PDB file of C-alpha atoms in Angstrom:
ATOM      1  CA  MET V   1      17.823  -9.704 -31.200  1.00 60.00           C
ATOM      2  CA  SER V   2      20.600  -7.775 -29.443  1.00 61.00           C
ATOM      3  CA  LEU V   3      21.236  -4.048 -29.830  1.00 60.00           C
ATOM      4  CA  PHE V   4      24.396  -4.800 -31.854  1.00 60.00           C
ATOM      5  CA  ASP V   5      22.478  -7.018 -34.300  1.00 66.00           C
ATOM      6  CA  TRP V   6      19.827  -4.353 -34.749  1.00 60.00           C
ATOM      7  CA  PHE V   7      22.377  -1.674 -35.669  1.00 62.00           C
ATOM      8  CA  ALA V   8      24.117  -4.111 -38.027  1.00 65.00           C
ATOM      9  CA  ASN V   9      20.828  -4.710 -39.847  1.00 68.00           C
ATOM     10  CA  ARG V  10      20.139  -0.980 -39.991  1.00 63.00           C
ATOM     11  CA  LYS V  11      23.497  -0.379 -41.701  1.00 60.00           C
ATOM     12  CA  LYS V  12      22.562  -2.856 -44.400  1.00 61.00           C
ATOM     13  CA  GLU V  13      19.239  -1.095 -44.947  1.00 59.00           C
ATOM     14  CA  GLY V  14      20.858   2.309 -45.383  1.00 56.00           C
ATOM     15  CA  PRO V  15      20.729   5.587 -43.448  1.00 58.00           C
ATOM     16  CA  ILE V  16      17.794   6.348 -41.146  1.00 55.00           C
ATOM     17  CA  SER V  17      16.096   9.718 -41.302  1.00 57.00           C
ATOM     18  CA  GLN V  18      15.853  11.701 -38.073  1.00 56.00           C
ATOM     19  CA  ASP V  19      12.048  11.671 -38.150  1.00 56.00           C
ATOM     20  CA  ARG V  20      11.958   7.894 -38.524  1.00 55.00           C
ATOM     21  CA  GLN V  21      14.492   7.383 -35.730  1.00 50.00           C
ATOM     22  CA  GLU V  22      12.576   9.606 -33.309  1.00 50.00           C
ATOM     23  CA  ARG V  23       9.308   7.883 -34.176  1.00 52.00           C
ATOM     24  CA  GLU V  24      10.715   4.394 -33.497  1.00 50.00           C
ATOM     25  CA  ILE V  25      12.257   5.392 -30.173  1.00 52.00           C
ATOM     26  CA  ALA V  26       9.032   7.110 -29.093  1.00 49.00           C
ATOM     27  CA  ASP V  27       7.062   3.957 -29.858  1.00 62.00           C
ATOM     28  CA  GLY V  28       9.037   1.965 -27.271  1.00 78.00           C
ATOM     29  CA  LEU V  29      11.213   0.047 -29.697  1.00 90.00           C
ATOM     30  CA  TRP V  30      13.627  -0.959 -26.935  1.00 92.00           C
ATOM     31  CA  THR V  31      13.099  -1.966 -23.303  1.00 92.00           C
ATOM     32  CA  LYS V  32      15.775  -1.666 -20.618  1.00 92.00           C
ATOM     33  CA  CYS V  33      15.932  -4.483 -18.068  1.00 93.00           C
ATOM     34  CA  ASP V  34      15.395  -3.241 -14.508  1.00 92.00           C
ATOM     35  CA  GLU V  35      17.808  -5.876 -13.196  1.00 92.00           C
ATOM     36  CA  CYS V  36      20.826  -6.014 -15.552  1.00 92.00           C
ATOM     37  CA  GLY V  37      20.259  -2.870 -17.629  1.00 92.00           C
ATOM     38  CA  VAL V  38      20.491  -4.641 -20.996  1.00 92.00           C
ATOM     39  CA  LEU V  39      18.461  -3.142 -23.842  1.00 92.00           C
ATOM     40  CA  THR V  40      16.235  -5.693 -25.569  1.00 92.00           C
ATOM     41  CA  TYR V  41      14.103  -5.347 -28.667  1.00 92.00           C
ATOM     42  CA  THR V  42      10.600  -4.933 -27.194  1.00 92.00           C
ATOM     43  CA  LYS V  43       9.034  -7.291 -29.714  1.00 92.00           C
ATOM     44  CA  ASP V  44      11.487 -10.038 -28.721  1.00 92.00           C
ATOM     45  CA  LEU V  45      10.939  -9.320 -25.026  1.00 93.00           C
ATOM     46  CA  ARG V  46       7.176  -9.693 -25.390  1.00 92.00           C
ATOM     47  CA  ALA V  47       7.666 -12.915 -27.339  1.00 92.00           C
ATOM     48  CA  ASN V  48       9.637 -14.149 -24.309  1.00 94.00           C
ATOM     49  CA  GLN V  49       6.745 -13.156 -21.997  1.00 94.00           C
ATOM     50  CA  MET V  50       8.612 -10.102 -20.629  1.00 93.00           C
ATOM     51  CA  VAL V  51      11.456 -12.242 -19.274  1.00 94.00           C
ATOM     52  CA  CYS V  52      14.909 -10.754 -19.889  1.00 94.00           C
ATOM     53  CA  PRO V  53      16.905 -13.067 -22.201  1.00 93.00           C
ATOM     54  CA  GLU V  54      20.166 -12.057 -20.493  1.00 92.00           C
ATOM     55  CA  CYS V  55      19.465 -12.345 -16.750  1.00 94.00           C
ATOM     56  CA  GLU V  56      15.967 -13.945 -16.757  1.00 92.00           C
ATOM     57  CA  HIS V  57      14.526 -11.069 -14.753  1.00 93.00           C
ATOM     58  CA  HIS V  58      10.715 -11.265 -14.818  1.00 94.00           C
ATOM     59  CA  GLY V  59       9.279  -7.905 -15.813  1.00 92.00           C
ATOM     60  CA  ARG V  60       5.815  -6.883 -14.710  1.00 93.00           C
ATOM     61  CA  VAL V  61       2.960  -8.299 -16.774  1.00 95.00           C
ATOM     62  CA  PHE V  62      -0.579  -6.968 -16.589  1.00 94.00           C
ATOM     63  CA  SER V  63      -3.865  -8.841 -16.725  1.00 97.00           C
ATOM     64  CA  ASP V  64      -4.604  -8.708 -20.467  1.00 97.00           C
ATOM     65  CA  GLU V  65      -1.172 -10.044 -21.389  1.00 97.00           C
ATOM     66  CA  ARG V  66      -1.280 -12.641 -18.609  1.00 98.00           C
ATOM     67  CA  ILE V  67      -4.566 -14.010 -19.926  1.00 98.00           C
ATOM     68  CA  ARG V  68      -3.071 -14.295 -23.415  1.00 97.00           C
ATOM     69  CA  GLN V  69      -0.085 -16.154 -21.969  1.00 97.00           C
ATOM     70  CA  LEU V  70      -2.114 -18.712 -20.013  1.00 98.00           C
ATOM     71  CA  ILE V  71      -5.383 -19.240 -21.889  1.00 98.00           C
ATOM     72  CA  ASP V  72      -5.700 -20.964 -25.256  1.00 97.00           C
ATOM     73  CA  ALA V  73      -6.651 -18.684 -28.142  1.00 97.00           C
ATOM     74  CA  LYS V  74     -10.385 -18.098 -28.661  1.00 97.00           C
ATOM     75  CA  THR V  75     -11.392 -19.913 -25.445  1.00 98.00           C
ATOM     76  CA  TRP V  76     -11.518 -16.944 -23.018  1.00 98.00           C
ATOM     77  CA  GLN V  77     -14.983 -16.098 -21.650  1.00 98.00           C
ATOM     78  CA  PRO V  78     -14.846 -13.070 -19.309  1.00 98.00           C
ATOM     79  CA  LEU V  79     -17.166 -13.096 -16.300  1.00 98.00           C
ATOM     80  CA  ASP V  80     -18.910 -10.351 -14.324  1.00 97.00           C
ATOM     81  CA  THR V  81     -17.604  -7.441 -16.380  1.00 96.00           C
ATOM     82  CA  SER V  82     -20.542  -5.285 -15.253  1.00 95.00           C
ATOM     83  CA  VAL V  83     -19.634  -5.417 -11.535  1.00 96.00           C
ATOM     84  CA  LEU V  84     -18.459  -1.890 -10.693  1.00 96.00           C
ATOM     85  CA  PRO V  85     -16.880  -0.398  -7.547  1.00 96.00           C
ATOM     86  CA  GLN V  86     -18.813   1.961  -5.279  1.00 94.00           C
ATOM     87  CA  ASP V  87     -17.772   4.552  -2.707  1.00 95.00           C
ATOM     88  CA  PRO V  88     -19.929   3.708   0.344  1.00 92.00           C
ATOM     89  CA  LEU V  89     -17.665   5.571   2.797  1.00 94.00           C
ATOM     90  CA  ARG V  90     -17.287   8.657   0.580  1.00 95.00           C
ATOM     91  CA  PHE V  91     -13.600   8.316   1.313  1.00 96.00           C
ATOM     92  CA  ARG V  92     -11.196  11.119   0.569  1.00 94.00           C
ATOM     93  CA  ASP V  93      -7.433  11.407   1.024  1.00 92.00           C
ATOM     94  CA  ARG V  94      -5.559  13.662  -1.385  1.00 91.00           C
ATOM     95  CA  LYS V  95      -8.291  12.890  -3.873  1.00 94.00           C
ATOM     96  CA  ALA V  96     -11.848  11.607  -3.579  1.00 97.00           C
ATOM     97  CA  TYR V  97     -12.029   7.824  -3.926  1.00 96.00           C
ATOM     98  CA  SER V  98     -14.698   8.134  -6.627  1.00 96.00           C
ATOM     99  CA  ASP V  99     -12.385  10.389  -8.664  1.00 97.00           C
ATOM    100  CA  ARG V 100      -9.479   8.009  -8.157  1.00 97.00           C
ATOM    101  CA  LEU V 101     -11.586   5.128  -9.458  1.00 97.00           C
ATOM    102  CA  ARG V 102     -12.558   7.077 -12.574  1.00 97.00           C
ATOM    103  CA  ASP V 103      -8.919   7.963 -13.227  1.00 97.00           C
ATOM    104  CA  MET V 104      -7.786   4.356 -12.860  1.00 97.00           C
ATOM    105  CA  GLN V 105     -10.584   3.083 -15.089  1.00 97.00           C
ATOM    106  CA  GLY V 106      -9.611   5.593 -17.757  1.00 97.00           C
ATOM    107  CA  LYS V 107      -5.897   4.758 -17.622  1.00 97.00           C
ATOM    108  CA  THR V 108      -6.177   0.960 -17.451  1.00 97.00           C
ATOM    109  CA  LYS V 109      -9.464   0.380 -19.325  1.00 96.00           C
ATOM    110  CA  LEU V 110     -10.399  -1.958 -16.454  1.00 97.00           C
ATOM    111  CA  THR V 111     -13.367  -1.746 -14.091  1.00 97.00           C
ATOM    112  CA  ASP V 112     -11.274  -2.822 -11.087  1.00 98.00           C
ATOM    113  CA  ALA V 113      -8.093  -4.651 -10.085  1.00 98.00           C
ATOM    114  CA  VAL V 114      -9.032  -8.146 -11.288  1.00 98.00           C
ATOM    115  CA  GLN V 115     -10.235  -9.892 -14.433  1.00 98.00           C
ATOM    116  CA  THR V 116     -12.027 -13.227 -14.168  1.00 99.00           C
ATOM    117  CA  GLY V 117     -13.252 -15.722 -16.708  1.00 98.00           C
ATOM    118  CA  LEU V 118     -13.386 -19.261 -18.031  1.00 98.00           C
ATOM    119  CA  GLY V 119     -11.038 -20.756 -20.582  1.00 98.00           C
ATOM    120  CA  GLN V 120      -8.774 -23.630 -21.467  1.00 97.00           C
ATOM    121  CA  VAL V 121      -5.143 -24.195 -20.509  1.00 97.00           C
ATOM    122  CA  GLU V 122      -3.657 -26.433 -23.214  1.00 95.00           C
ATOM    123  CA  GLY V 123      -7.119 -27.874 -23.745  1.00 95.00           C
ATOM    124  CA  ALA V 124      -7.927 -28.324 -20.042  1.00 95.00           C
ATOM    125  CA  PRO V 125     -10.943 -26.301 -18.781  1.00 96.00           C
ATOM    126  CA  ALA V 126     -10.178 -23.872 -15.958  1.00 98.00           C
ATOM    127  CA  ALA V 127     -11.564 -20.855 -14.100  1.00 98.00           C
ATOM    128  CA  LEU V 128      -8.976 -18.059 -14.061  1.00 99.00           C
ATOM    129  CA  GLY V 129      -8.674 -14.857 -12.068  1.00 99.00           C
ATOM    130  CA  VAL V 130      -5.865 -12.390 -12.800  1.00 99.00           C
ATOM    131  CA  MET V 131      -5.121  -9.420 -10.559  1.00 98.00           C
ATOM    132  CA  ASP V 132      -3.751  -6.254 -12.155  1.00 98.00           C
ATOM    133  CA  PHE V 133      -1.239  -4.173 -10.199  1.00 98.00           C
ATOM    134  CA  ARG V 134      -1.839  -1.106 -12.378  1.00 97.00           C
ATOM    135  CA  PHE V 135      -5.250  -0.557 -10.787  1.00 98.00           C
ATOM    136  CA  MET V 136      -4.512   1.043  -7.405  1.00 97.00           C
ATOM    137  CA  GLY V 137      -1.686  -1.377  -6.714  1.00 96.00           C
ATOM    138  CA  GLY V 138      -3.902  -4.402  -7.276  1.00 97.00           C
ATOM    139  CA  SER V 139      -5.644  -3.607  -3.997  1.00 97.00           C
ATOM    140  CA  MET V 140      -8.471  -5.875  -2.891  1.00 98.00           C
ATOM    141  CA  GLY V 141     -11.792  -4.086  -2.546  1.00 97.00           C
ATOM    142  CA  SER V 142     -15.416  -5.187  -2.710  1.00 97.00           C
ATOM    143  CA  VAL V 143     -15.376  -5.759  -6.473  1.00 98.00           C
ATOM    144  CA  VAL V 144     -12.212  -7.863  -6.360  1.00 98.00           C
ATOM    145  CA  GLY V 145     -13.703  -9.956  -3.568  1.00 98.00           C
ATOM    146  CA  GLU V 146     -17.058 -10.323  -5.301  1.00 98.00           C
ATOM    147  CA  LYS V 147     -15.602 -11.260  -8.689  1.00 98.00           C
ATOM    148  CA  LEU V 148     -13.179 -13.798  -7.224  1.00 98.00           C
ATOM    149  CA  THR V 149     -15.919 -15.324  -5.062  1.00 98.00           C
ATOM    150  CA  ARG V 150     -18.234 -15.647  -8.055  1.00 98.00           C
ATOM    151  CA  LEU V 151     -15.380 -17.151 -10.083  1.00 98.00           C
ATOM    152  CA  ILE V 152     -14.693 -19.785  -7.429  1.00 98.00           C
ATOM    153  CA  GLU V 153     -18.392 -20.602  -7.105  1.00 98.00           C
ATOM    154  CA  ARG V 154     -18.666 -20.933 -10.882  1.00 98.00           C
ATOM    155  CA  GLY V 155     -15.638 -23.213 -10.875  1.00 98.00           C
ATOM    156  CA  THR V 156     -17.201 -25.343  -8.139  1.00 97.00           C
ATOM    157  CA  GLN V 157     -20.530 -25.512  -9.969  1.00 97.00           C
ATOM    158  CA  GLU V 158     -18.924 -26.546 -13.267  1.00 96.00           C
ATOM    159  CA  ARG V 159     -16.261 -28.698 -11.560  1.00 96.00           C
ATOM    160  CA  ARG V 160     -13.374 -26.686 -12.960  1.00 97.00           C
ATOM    161  CA  PRO V 161     -10.021 -26.091 -11.272  1.00 98.00           C
ATOM    162  CA  VAL V 162      -9.535 -22.511 -10.102  1.00 99.00           C
ATOM    163  CA  ILE V 163      -6.341 -20.558 -10.816  1.00 99.00           C
ATOM    164  CA  ILE V 164      -5.750 -17.089  -9.349  1.00 99.00           C
ATOM    165  CA  VAL V 165      -2.725 -15.034 -10.402  1.00 99.00           C
ATOM    166  CA  CYS V 166      -1.995 -12.777  -7.434  1.00 98.00           C
ATOM    167  CA  ALA V 167      -0.410  -9.327  -7.717  1.00 98.00           C
ATOM    168  CA  SER V 168      -1.495  -6.991  -4.956  1.00 97.00           C
ATOM    169  CA  GLY V 169      -0.451  -4.559  -2.279  1.00 95.00           C
ATOM    170  CA  GLY V 170      -3.228  -5.851   0.005  1.00 95.00           C
ATOM    171  CA  ALA V 171      -6.662  -4.680   1.113  1.00 96.00           C
ATOM    172  CA  ARG V 172      -7.985  -1.362  -0.240  1.00 97.00           C
ATOM    173  CA  MET V 173      -7.949   1.163   2.582  1.00 94.00           C
ATOM    174  CA  GLN V 174     -10.516   3.410   0.873  1.00 96.00           C
ATOM    175  CA  GLU V 175     -13.199   0.780   1.539  1.00 96.00           C
ATOM    176  CA  GLY V 176     -12.322   0.110   5.176  1.00 95.00           C
ATOM    177  CA  MET V 177     -13.912  -2.968   6.744  1.00 95.00           C
ATOM    178  CA  LEU V 178     -15.693  -3.797   3.480  1.00 95.00           C
ATOM    179  CA  SER V 179     -12.323  -4.595   1.934  1.00 96.00           C
ATOM    180  CA  LEU V 180     -11.149  -6.675   4.896  1.00 96.00           C
ATOM    181  CA  MET V 181     -14.273  -8.849   4.851  1.00 96.00           C
ATOM    182  CA  GLN V 182     -13.356  -9.999   1.337  1.00 97.00           C
ATOM    183  CA  MET V 183     -10.583 -12.101   2.881  1.00 98.00           C
ATOM    184  CA  ALA V 184     -13.114 -14.253   4.734  1.00 97.00           C
ATOM    185  CA  LYS V 185     -15.586 -14.213   1.852  1.00 98.00           C
ATOM    186  CA  ILE V 186     -13.093 -15.564  -0.698  1.00 98.00           C
ATOM    187  CA  SER V 187     -11.678 -18.044   1.822  1.00 98.00           C
ATOM    188  CA  ALA V 188     -15.163 -19.434   2.515  1.00 98.00           C
ATOM    189  CA  ALA V 189     -15.760 -19.956  -1.205  1.00 98.00           C
ATOM    190  CA  LEU V 190     -12.420 -21.763  -1.476  1.00 98.00           C
ATOM    191  CA  GLU V 191     -13.381 -24.045   1.410  1.00 98.00           C
ATOM    192  CA  ARG V 192     -16.559 -25.064  -0.426  1.00 98.00           C
ATOM    193  CA  HIS V 193     -14.442 -25.637  -3.535  1.00 98.00           C
ATOM    194  CA  ARG V 194     -12.096 -27.846  -1.506  1.00 97.00           C
ATOM    195  CA  ARG V 195     -14.961 -29.873  -0.077  1.00 97.00           C
ATOM    196  CA  ALA V 196     -16.079 -30.564  -3.641  1.00 96.00           C
ATOM    197  CA  ARG V 197     -12.623 -32.157  -4.111  1.00 95.00           C
ATOM    198  CA  LEU V 198     -11.577 -29.645  -6.759  1.00 97.00           C
ATOM    199  CA  LEU V 199      -8.168 -28.108  -7.419  1.00 98.00           C
ATOM    200  CA  TYR V 200      -7.144 -24.561  -6.512  1.00 99.00           C
ATOM    201  CA  VAL V 201      -3.747 -23.186  -7.583  1.00 99.00           C
ATOM    202  CA  PRO V 202      -2.656 -19.639  -6.669  1.00 99.00           C
ATOM    203  CA  VAL V 203       0.242 -18.166  -8.654  1.00 99.00           C
ATOM    204  CA  LEU V 204       2.164 -15.602  -6.599  1.00 99.00           C
ATOM    205  CA  THR V 205       3.779 -12.854  -8.664  1.00 98.00           C
ATOM    206  CA  ASN V 206       5.676  -9.701  -7.782  1.00 96.00           C
ATOM    207  CA  PRO V 207       4.378  -8.301  -5.473  1.00 96.00           C
ATOM    208  CA  THR V 208       1.909 -10.346  -3.404  1.00 97.00           C
ATOM    209  CA  THR V 209       1.468  -8.729   0.005  1.00 96.00           C
ATOM    210  CA  GLY V 210      -0.947  -7.720   2.756  1.00 95.00           C
ATOM    211  CA  GLY V 211      -4.429  -9.172   3.067  1.00 96.00           C
ATOM    212  CA  VAL V 212      -4.121 -11.107  -0.185  1.00 98.00           C
ATOM    213  CA  THR V 213      -1.147 -13.031   1.217  1.00 97.00           C
ATOM    214  CA  ALA V 214      -3.006 -13.501   4.502  1.00 96.00           C
ATOM    215  CA  SER V 215      -5.979 -15.124   2.761  1.00 97.00           C
ATOM    216  CA  PHE V 216      -6.517 -16.749  -0.626  1.00 98.00           C
ATOM    217  CA  ALA V 217      -2.913 -16.498  -1.863  1.00 98.00           C
ATOM    218  CA  MET V 218      -1.839 -19.063   0.750  1.00 98.00           C
ATOM    219  CA  LEU V 219      -4.849 -21.396   0.628  1.00 98.00           C
ATOM    220  CA  GLY V 220      -3.907 -23.306  -2.513  1.00 98.00           C
ATOM    221  CA  ASP V 221      -3.650 -27.052  -2.861  1.00 98.00           C
ATOM    222  CA  ILE V 222      -0.392 -26.307  -4.687  1.00 98.00           C
ATOM    223  CA  ILE V 223       1.147 -22.841  -4.401  1.00 99.00           C
ATOM    224  CA  LEU V 224       3.269 -21.645  -7.315  1.00 99.00           C
ATOM    225  CA  ALA V 225       5.420 -18.520  -7.477  1.00 98.00           C
ATOM    226  CA  GLU V 226       7.432 -16.674 -10.086  1.00 98.00           C
ATOM    227  CA  PRO V 227      11.202 -16.325  -9.542  1.00 97.00           C
ATOM    228  CA  LYS V 228      12.286 -13.554  -7.139  1.00 96.00           C
ATOM    229  CA  ALA V 229       8.698 -12.423  -6.528  1.00 97.00           C
ATOM    230  CA  MET V 230       8.236 -10.370  -3.370  1.00 96.00           C
ATOM    231  CA  ILE V 231       5.756 -12.194  -1.134  1.00 97.00           C
ATOM    232  CA  GLY V 232       4.875 -11.160   2.398  1.00 96.00           C
ATOM    233  CA  PHE V 233       2.377  -9.560   4.742  1.00 94.00           C
ATOM    234  CA  ALA V 234       3.907  -6.495   6.392  1.00 91.00           C
ATOM    235  CA  GLY V 235       6.716  -4.555   4.767  1.00 87.00           C
ATOM    236  CA  ARG V 236      10.330  -5.474   5.424  1.00 88.00           C
ATOM    237  CA  ARG V 237      11.041  -2.274   7.367  1.00 91.00           C
ATOM    238  CA  VAL V 238       7.988  -2.795   9.605  1.00 91.00           C
ATOM    239  CA  VAL V 239       9.075  -6.354  10.412  1.00 92.00           C
ATOM    240  CA  GLU V 240      12.642  -5.268  11.196  1.00 90.00           C
ATOM    241  CA  GLN V 241      11.438  -2.494  13.505  1.00 92.00           C
ATOM    242  CA  THR V 242       9.064  -4.875  15.273  1.00 92.00           C
ATOM    243  CA  LEU V 243      11.619  -7.665  15.745  1.00 90.00           C
ATOM    244  CA  ARG V 244      14.522  -5.229  16.244  1.00 91.00           C
ATOM    245  CA  GLU V 245      16.856  -7.378  14.209  1.00 91.00           C
ATOM    246  CA  LYS V 246      18.338  -7.437  10.718  1.00 92.00           C
ATOM    247  CA  LEU V 247      16.514  -9.693   8.263  1.00 92.00           C
ATOM    248  CA  PRO V 248      18.201 -11.844   5.573  1.00 92.00           C
ATOM    249  CA  ASP V 249      18.750 -10.216   2.192  1.00 90.00           C
ATOM    250  CA  ASP V 250      16.387 -12.696   0.510  1.00 92.00           C
ATOM    251  CA  PHE V 251      13.622 -12.235   3.095  1.00 94.00           C
ATOM    252  CA  GLN V 252      10.117 -12.163   1.544  1.00 94.00           C
ATOM    253  CA  THR V 253      11.316 -13.530  -1.788  1.00 97.00           C
ATOM    254  CA  ALA V 254       9.828 -16.552  -3.523  1.00 97.00           C
ATOM    255  CA  GLU V 255      13.085 -18.437  -2.959  1.00 97.00           C
ATOM    256  CA  TYR V 256      13.018 -17.701   0.785  1.00 96.00           C
ATOM    257  CA  LEU V 257       9.428 -18.896   1.060  1.00 97.00           C
ATOM    258  CA  LEU V 258      10.191 -22.065  -0.911  1.00 98.00           C
ATOM    259  CA  HIS V 259      13.078 -22.855   1.443  1.00 97.00           C
ATOM    260  CA  HIS V 260      10.786 -22.415   4.464  1.00 96.00           C
ATOM    261  CA  GLY V 261       7.895 -24.434   3.049  1.00 96.00           C
ATOM    262  CA  PHE V 262       5.410 -21.668   2.250  1.00 97.00           C
ATOM    263  CA  VAL V 263       5.615 -22.183  -1.519  1.00 98.00           C
ATOM    264  CA  ASP V 264       5.516 -25.535  -3.311  1.00 98.00           C
ATOM    265  CA  LYS V 265       7.344 -24.671  -6.525  1.00 98.00           C
ATOM    266  CA  ILE V 266       8.963 -21.708  -8.269  1.00 98.00           C
ATOM    267  CA  VAL V 267       8.023 -21.739 -11.942  1.00 98.00           C
ATOM    268  CA  PRO V 268       9.564 -19.481 -14.606  1.00 97.00           C
ATOM    269  CA  ARG V 269       6.907 -17.588 -16.519  1.00 97.00           C
ATOM    270  CA  THR V 270       7.805 -19.274 -19.802  1.00 96.00           C
ATOM    271  CA  GLN V 271       6.966 -22.655 -18.215  1.00 97.00           C
ATOM    272  CA  LEU V 272       3.882 -21.580 -16.266  1.00 98.00           C
ATOM    273  CA  LYS V 273       1.202 -22.577 -18.767  1.00 97.00           C
ATOM    274  CA  GLN V 274       2.686 -26.040 -19.242  1.00 97.00           C
ATOM    275  CA  THR V 275       3.021 -26.534 -15.478  1.00 97.00           C
ATOM    276  CA  LEU V 276      -0.592 -25.500 -14.838  1.00 98.00           C
ATOM    277  CA  SER V 277      -1.772 -27.837 -17.588  1.00 96.00           C
ATOM    278  CA  GLN V 278       0.137 -30.731 -15.998  1.00 96.00           C
ATOM    279  CA  LEU V 279      -1.311 -29.991 -12.563  1.00 97.00           C
ATOM    280  CA  ILE V 280      -4.855 -29.771 -13.903  1.00 96.00           C
ATOM    281  CA  ARG V 281      -4.570 -33.100 -15.694  1.00 94.00           C
ATOM    282  CA  LEU V 282      -2.946 -34.802 -12.693  1.00 94.00           C
ATOM    283  CA  HIS V 283      -5.879 -33.745 -10.495  1.00 92.00           C
ATOM    284  CA  GLN V 284      -8.646 -34.150 -13.047  1.00 84.00           C
ATOM    285  CA  ILE V 285     -11.649 -36.273 -12.116  1.00 69.00           C
ATOM    286  CA  ASP V 286     -12.658 -38.114 -15.251  1.00 58.00           C
ATOM    287  CA  ASP V 287     -16.326 -38.632 -14.414  1.00 52.00           C
ATOM    288  CA  PRO V 288     -18.023 -36.044 -12.160  1.00 54.00           C
ATOM    289  CA  THR V 289     -21.149 -38.231 -11.901  1.00 52.00           C
ATOM    290  CA  VAL V 290     -19.261 -40.909  -9.949  1.00 46.00           C
ATOM    291  CA  ASP V 291     -19.816 -40.862  -6.185  1.00 53.00           C
ATOM    292  CA  TYR V 292     -16.203 -40.748  -5.025  1.00 44.00           C
ATOM    293  CA  PRO V 293     -15.436 -41.755  -1.423  1.00 45.00           C
ATOM    294  CA  ALA V 294     -14.788 -39.082   1.170  1.00 49.00           C
ATOM    295  CA  PRO V 295     -11.114 -38.252   1.795  1.00 44.00           C
ATOM    296  CA  ALA V 296     -11.043 -40.208   5.076  1.00 39.00           C
ATOM    297  CA  GLN V 297     -12.210 -43.362   3.272  1.00 42.00           C
ATOM    298  CA  LEU V 298      -9.520 -43.303   0.596  1.00 38.00           C
ATOM    299  CA  PRO V 299      -6.869 -46.033   0.923  1.00 42.00           C
ATOM    300  CA  VAL V 300      -3.479 -44.944   2.217  1.00 39.00           C
ATOM    301  CA  THR V 301      -0.690 -45.545  -0.288  1.00 38.00           C
ATOM    302  CA  GLN V 302       2.906 -46.342   0.579  1.00 40.00           C
ATOM    303  CA  ASN V 303       4.432 -43.924  -1.927  1.00 40.00           C
ATOM    304  CA  HIS V 304       4.527 -40.197  -1.282  1.00 37.00           C
ATOM    305  CA  TYR V 305       5.647 -37.763  -3.941  1.00 36.00           C
ATOM    306  CA  SER V 306       6.667 -34.140  -3.635  1.00 40.00           C
ATOM    307  CA  VAL V 307       5.364 -31.529  -6.052  1.00 41.00           C
ATOM    308  CA  ASN V 308       8.851 -31.150  -7.517  1.00 44.00           C
ATOM    309  CA  SER V 309       9.151 -34.863  -8.272  1.00 41.00           C
ATOM    310  CA  VAL V 310       5.722 -34.967  -9.923  1.00 39.00           C
ATOM    311  CA  LEU V 311       6.409 -31.948 -12.145  1.00 45.00           C
ATOM    312  CA  SER V 312      10.016 -32.769 -13.038  1.00 47.00           C
TER     313      SER V 312
END
């Protein structure tokens, strides 16, 4: 519904009192697109998964909404909700780390920057982890590393594909080396998952940077990304100062990474669930009790297909 249509309907319904008008505006009735500036009825925008109907700009989506978008209704089973962050370094910048954690937990109603659980994607079982940028920029600390590692191990144990939706500024500086070690910890769990011949698909959203990009975000069997997502390690300005040269305008975008082979496919959010379902079914092992041959013993086929040709 456009703004013009909304006003046309309001004229038919009669005059609007000032109290009612103020109440509706205060409740976030309209949302302005950050890209094109068009006002969209918030209810319609949410129905379109926070994708602008005019310019297809992908607005930021947080973990609760992302889970609803990807997981079939009444199949979500959250995991490790009792794992809570600690402050082993008693870190303090402008505010004590322990106070910052309490503030974030109160504002977001989350324990940390990731939610993990089991569910079904169009009927296909999967283990899903969703990072939440609201919680300290989606930074990866001990709890994020522990929950994702447990999720991957659970997926390996139950022979489920693992999907991780990445949205992070990188490792959490307030936990020092404890945050950096999560990169190796998660990567080791993914290697065991790979050796079990099971699928892992990371979904890179805006932004995916730092230690997350340098570890599990780039270890997928098939790496998906949302359109125009910012994906990189160091910031653009840092890279330019180091190289002492001007970078392309599309540097560190999903499209740039796809062109250079770092991403397998860019998938619009409205098609993400269907794409994940297709990938899961294409890589599904029908009978886990069968002793499948090791990868080196598999026959070599003459036909080779790209991800784009399989999904198109």
